[in-house]
mmCIF file of N, CA and C in Angstrom:
data_model
loop_
_atom_site.group_PDB
_atom_site.id
_atom_site.type_symbol
_atom_site.label_atom_id
_atom_site.label_comp_id
_atom_site.label_asym_id
_atom_site.label_seq_id
_atom_site.Cartn_x
_atom_site.Cartn_y
_atom_site.Cartn_z
ATOM 1 N N MET P 11 -63.268 -122.026 -18.025
ATOM 2 C CA MET P 11 -62.103 -121.427 -17.423
ATOM 3 C C MET P 11 -60.880 -122.270 -17.778
ATOM 4 N N SER P 12 -59.794 -121.605 -18.156
ATOM 5 C CA SER P 12 -58.589 -122.342 -18.538
ATOM 6 C C SER P 12 -57.814 -122.788 -17.299
ATOM 7 N N GLU P 13 -56.974 -123.802 -17.497
ATOM 8 C CA GLU P 13 -56.167 -124.325 -16.399
ATOM 9 C C GLU P 13 -54.933 -123.448 -16.185
ATOM 10 N N VAL P 14 -54.395 -123.535 -14.991
ATOM 11 C CA VAL P 14 -53.163 -122.810 -14.687
ATOM 12 C C VAL P 14 -52.041 -123.395 -15.531
ATOM 13 N N THR P 15 -51.330 -122.537 -16.268
ATOM 14 C CA THR P 15 -50.235 -122.981 -17.122
ATOM 15 C C THR P 15 -48.926 -123.069 -16.359
ATOM 16 N N TYR P 16 -48.704 -122.097 -15.490
ATOM 17 C CA TYR P 16 -47.445 -122.055 -14.749
ATOM 18 C C TYR P 16 -47.650 -121.344 -13.420
ATOM 19 N N ARG P 17 -47.091 -121.897 -12.378
ATOM 20 C CA ARG P 17 -47.116 -121.260 -11.068
ATOM 21 C C ARG P 17 -45.675 -121.158 -10.586
ATOM 22 N N SER P 18 -45.212 -119.946 -10.415
ATOM 23 C CA SER P 18 -43.837 -119.715 -9.993
ATOM 24 C C SER P 18 -43.681 -120.031 -8.512
ATOM 25 N N SER P 19 -42.573 -120.654 -8.176
ATOM 26 C CA SER P 19 -42.268 -120.970 -6.787
ATOM 27 C C SER P 19 -40.951 -120.287 -6.433
ATOM 28 N N VAL P 20 -41.045 -119.181 -5.700
ATOM 29 C CA VAL P 20 -39.878 -118.397 -5.312
ATOM 30 C C VAL P 20 -39.811 -118.368 -3.792
ATOM 31 N N GLN P 21 -38.620 -118.628 -3.261
ATOM 32 C CA GLN P 21 -38.432 -118.614 -1.818
ATOM 33 C C GLN P 21 -37.668 -117.347 -1.443
ATOM 34 N N VAL P 22 -38.278 -116.506 -0.585
ATOM 35 C CA VAL P 22 -37.657 -115.245 -0.172
ATOM 36 C C VAL P 22 -37.310 -115.327 1.311
ATOM 37 N N VAL P 23 -36.078 -114.916 1.644
ATOM 38 C CA VAL P 23 -35.613 -114.908 3.030
ATOM 39 C C VAL P 23 -35.234 -113.484 3.395
ATOM 40 N N ARG P 24 -35.762 -112.999 4.512
ATOM 41 C CA ARG P 24 -35.412 -111.657 4.981
ATOM 42 C C ARG P 24 -34.224 -111.777 5.926
ATOM 43 N N HIS P 25 -33.220 -110.955 5.676
ATOM 44 C CA HIS P 25 -32.033 -110.897 6.521
ATOM 45 C C HIS P 25 -32.116 -109.629 7.359
ATOM 46 N N LYS P 26 -31.046 -109.196 7.905
ATOM 47 C CA LYS P 26 -31.032 -107.998 8.743
ATOM 48 C C LYS P 26 -31.405 -106.750 7.941
ATOM 49 N N GLY P 27 -32.262 -105.911 8.534
ATOM 50 C CA GLY P 27 -32.644 -104.652 7.895
ATOM 51 C C GLY P 27 -33.350 -104.869 6.574
ATOM 52 N N PRO P 28 -32.974 -104.110 5.549
ATOM 53 C CA PRO P 28 -33.660 -104.198 4.260
ATOM 54 C C PRO P 28 -33.140 -105.312 3.351
ATOM 55 N N ARG P 29 -32.193 -106.114 3.821
ATOM 56 C CA ARG P 29 -31.591 -107.158 2.979
ATOM 57 C C ARG P 29 -32.483 -108.391 2.903
ATOM 58 N N ARG P 30 -32.668 -108.881 1.670
ATOM 59 C CA ARG P 30 -33.428 -110.104 1.416
ATOM 60 C C ARG P 30 -32.723 -110.879 0.313
ATOM 61 N N SER P 31 -32.963 -112.154 0.273
ATOM 62 C CA SER P 31 -32.470 -112.961 -0.839
ATOM 63 C C SER P 31 -33.630 -113.812 -1.341
ATOM 64 N N ALA P 32 -33.600 -114.089 -2.621
ATOM 65 C CA ALA P 32 -34.660 -114.897 -3.228
ATOM 66 C C ALA P 32 -34.020 -116.017 -4.032
ATOM 67 N N LYS P 33 -34.531 -117.223 -3.837
ATOM 68 C CA LYS P 33 -34.091 -118.361 -4.640
ATOM 69 C C LYS P 33 -35.129 -118.566 -5.735
ATOM 70 N N LEU P 34 -34.659 -118.483 -6.972
ATOM 71 C CA LEU P 34 -35.554 -118.568 -8.128
ATOM 72 C C LEU P 34 -35.666 -120.004 -8.624
ATOM 73 N N PRO P 35 -36.721 -120.324 -9.368
ATOM 74 C CA PRO P 35 -36.969 -121.691 -9.805
ATOM 75 C C PRO P 35 -35.826 -122.347 -10.589
ATOM 76 N N ALA P 36 -35.059 -121.585 -11.350
ATOM 77 C CA ALA P 36 -33.970 -122.174 -12.128
ATOM 78 C C ALA P 36 -32.699 -122.365 -11.295
ATOM 79 N N GLY P 37 -32.754 -122.013 -10.001
ATOM 80 C CA GLY P 37 -31.630 -122.239 -9.116
ATOM 81 C C GLY P 37 -30.805 -121.013 -8.776
ATOM 82 N N GLU P 38 -31.034 -119.894 -9.463
ATOM 83 C CA GLU P 38 -30.279 -118.680 -9.144
ATOM 84 C C GLU P 38 -30.733 -118.116 -7.800
ATOM 85 N N GLN P 39 -29.813 -117.423 -7.148
ATOM 86 C CA GLN P 39 -30.160 -116.685 -5.939
ATOM 87 C C GLN P 39 -29.903 -115.214 -6.209
ATOM 88 N N VAL P 40 -30.866 -114.376 -5.853
ATOM 89 C CA VAL P 40 -30.784 -112.936 -6.095
ATOM 90 C C VAL P 40 -30.819 -112.221 -4.748
ATOM 91 N N GLU P 41 -29.960 -111.215 -4.596
ATOM 92 C CA GLU P 41 -29.912 -110.415 -3.375
ATOM 93 C C GLU P 41 -30.633 -109.082 -3.612
ATOM 94 N N PHE P 42 -31.417 -108.661 -2.633
ATOM 95 C CA PHE P 42 -32.121 -107.380 -2.688
ATOM 96 C C PHE P 42 -31.718 -106.543 -1.486
ATOM 97 N N GLY P 43 -31.752 -105.243 -1.641
ATOM 98 C CA GLY P 43 -31.434 -104.346 -0.536
ATOM 99 C C GLY P 43 -31.823 -102.929 -0.885
ATOM 100 N N VAL P 44 -30.971 -101.979 -0.513
ATOM 101 C CA VAL P 44 -31.224 -100.578 -0.816
ATOM 102 C C VAL P 44 -29.931 -99.909 -1.260
ATOM 103 N N HIS P 45 -30.071 -98.750 -1.864
ATOM 104 C CA HIS P 45 -28.935 -97.946 -2.292
ATOM 105 C C HIS P 45 -29.368 -96.491 -2.368
ATOM 106 N N ASP P 46 -28.410 -95.588 -2.315
ATOM 107 C CA ASP P 46 -28.596 -94.148 -2.505
ATOM 108 C C ASP P 46 -29.857 -93.575 -1.853
ATOM 109 N N ALA P 47 -30.712 -92.964 -2.665
ATOM 110 C CA ALA P 47 -31.900 -92.275 -2.157
ATOM 111 C C ALA P 47 -32.869 -93.236 -1.469
ATOM 112 N N VAL P 48 -32.900 -94.477 -1.905
ATOM 113 C CA VAL P 48 -33.792 -95.458 -1.275
ATOM 114 C C VAL P 48 -33.325 -95.729 0.155
ATOM 115 N N ALA P 49 -32.017 -95.847 0.348
ATOM 116 C CA ALA P 49 -31.471 -96.042 1.689
ATOM 117 C C ALA P 49 -31.829 -94.861 2.583
ATOM 118 N N THR P 50 -31.656 -93.662 2.068
ATOM 119 C CA THR P 50 -31.983 -92.459 2.827
ATOM 120 C C THR P 50 -33.462 -92.444 3.200
ATOM 121 N N HIS P 51 -34.331 -92.813 2.256
ATOM 122 C CA HIS P 51 -35.776 -92.852 2.514
ATOM 123 C C HIS P 51 -36.096 -93.770 3.695
ATOM 124 N N TYR P 52 -35.393 -94.888 3.804
ATOM 125 C CA TYR P 52 -35.639 -95.846 4.878
ATOM 126 C C TYR P 52 -34.788 -95.583 6.118
ATOM 127 N N GLY P 53 -34.163 -94.405 6.190
ATOM 128 C CA GLY P 53 -33.420 -94.035 7.380
ATOM 129 C C GLY P 53 -32.038 -94.638 7.492
ATOM 130 N N GLN P 54 -31.506 -95.158 6.406
ATOM 131 C CA GLN P 54 -30.168 -95.738 6.387
ATOM 132 C C GLN P 54 -29.179 -94.721 5.841
ATOM 133 N N ASP P 55 -27.961 -94.740 6.325
ATOM 134 C CA ASP P 55 -26.910 -93.881 5.808
ATOM 135 C C ASP P 55 -26.304 -94.569 4.584
ATOM 136 N N PRO P 56 -26.506 -94.027 3.374
ATOM 137 C CA PRO P 56 -26.011 -94.694 2.164
ATOM 138 C C PRO P 56 -24.497 -94.860 2.133
ATOM 139 N N ASP P 57 -23.772 -94.070 2.931
ATOM 140 C CA ASP P 57 -22.318 -94.200 2.982
ATOM 141 C C ASP P 57 -21.861 -95.330 3.905
ATOM 142 N N ARG P 58 -22.788 -95.878 4.685
ATOM 143 C CA ARG P 58 -22.418 -96.918 5.651
ATOM 144 C C ARG P 58 -22.992 -98.283 5.308
ATOM 145 N N ILE P 59 -23.641 -98.397 4.161
ATOM 146 C CA ILE P 59 -24.200 -99.693 3.761
ATOM 147 C C ILE P 59 -23.608 -100.118 2.429
ATOM 148 N N GLU P 60 -23.639 -101.397 2.183
ATOM 149 C CA GLU P 60 -23.247 -101.908 0.868
ATOM 150 C C GLU P 60 -24.435 -101.693 -0.066
ATOM 151 N N PRO P 61 -24.243 -100.951 -1.169
ATOM 152 C CA PRO P 61 -25.373 -100.728 -2.070
ATOM 153 C C PRO P 61 -25.766 -102.009 -2.802
ATOM 154 N N VAL P 62 -27.050 -102.304 -2.757
ATOM 155 C CA VAL P 62 -27.601 -103.494 -3.411
ATOM 156 C C VAL P 62 -28.871 -103.075 -4.135
ATOM 157 N N SER P 63 -29.117 -103.635 -5.297
ATOM 158 C CA SER P 63 -30.318 -103.304 -6.061
ATOM 159 C C SER P 63 -31.580 -103.608 -5.266
ATOM 160 N N THR P 64 -32.588 -102.759 -5.456
ATOM 161 C CA THR P 64 -33.863 -102.932 -4.764
ATOM 162 C C THR P 64 -34.775 -103.863 -5.554
ATOM 163 N N THR P 65 -35.845 -104.295 -4.912
ATOM 164 C CA THR P 65 -36.832 -105.109 -5.619
ATOM 165 C C THR P 65 -37.430 -104.310 -6.774
ATOM 166 N N LEU P 66 -37.622 -102.997 -6.564
ATOM 167 C CA LEU P 66 -38.162 -102.149 -7.623
ATOM 168 C C LEU P 66 -37.234 -102.135 -8.841
ATOM 169 N N ASP P 67 -35.922 -102.124 -8.618
ATOM 170 C CA ASP P 67 -34.972 -102.171 -9.736
ATOM 171 C C ASP P 67 -35.200 -103.421 -10.590
ATOM 172 N N TYR P 68 -35.421 -104.557 -9.922
ATOM 173 C CA TYR P 68 -35.659 -105.804 -10.656
ATOM 174 C C TYR P 68 -36.996 -105.808 -11.379
ATOM 175 N N VAL P 69 -38.026 -105.240 -10.757
ATOM 176 C CA VAL P 69 -39.351 -105.176 -11.405
ATOM 177 C C VAL P 69 -39.269 -104.317 -12.667
ATOM 178 N N VAL P 70 -38.611 -103.157 -12.579
ATOM 179 C CA VAL P 70 -38.479 -102.279 -13.732
ATOM 180 C C VAL P 70 -37.679 -102.972 -14.826
ATOM 181 N N ALA P 71 -36.584 -103.633 -14.465
ATOM 182 C CA ALA P 71 -35.776 -104.343 -15.459
ATOM 183 C C ALA P 71 -36.586 -105.454 -16.140
ATOM 184 N N ALA P 72 -37.383 -106.179 -15.370
ATOM 185 C CA ALA P 72 -38.191 -107.266 -15.938
ATOM 186 C C ALA P 72 -39.270 -106.715 -16.876
ATOM 187 N N ALA P 73 -39.888 -105.607 -16.495
ATOM 188 C CA ALA P 73 -40.928 -105.015 -17.325
ATOM 189 C C ALA P 73 -40.362 -104.440 -18.627
ATOM 190 N N CYS P 74 -39.146 -103.928 -18.563
ATOM 191 C CA CYS P 74 -38.544 -103.323 -19.751
ATOM 192 C C CYS P 74 -37.814 -104.340 -20.625
ATOM 193 N N GLY P 75 -37.554 -105.510 -20.072
ATOM 194 C CA GLY P 75 -36.753 -106.507 -20.790
ATOM 195 C C GLY P 75 -37.589 -107.266 -21.742
#
């Protein structure tokens, strides 16, 4: 069995409602939340929240990048 080459250490903090932030290993901080149809799905009024990219948006971007 091979040894572990890399283990990512990401710190995620949940804020109010669907808002979260993640501190990445290189020092960047990323904000997650909801927007448009995703906000509506979770019972939020998209006109009353600040639109923020979802975790799914980042996963899709990472997979396609």
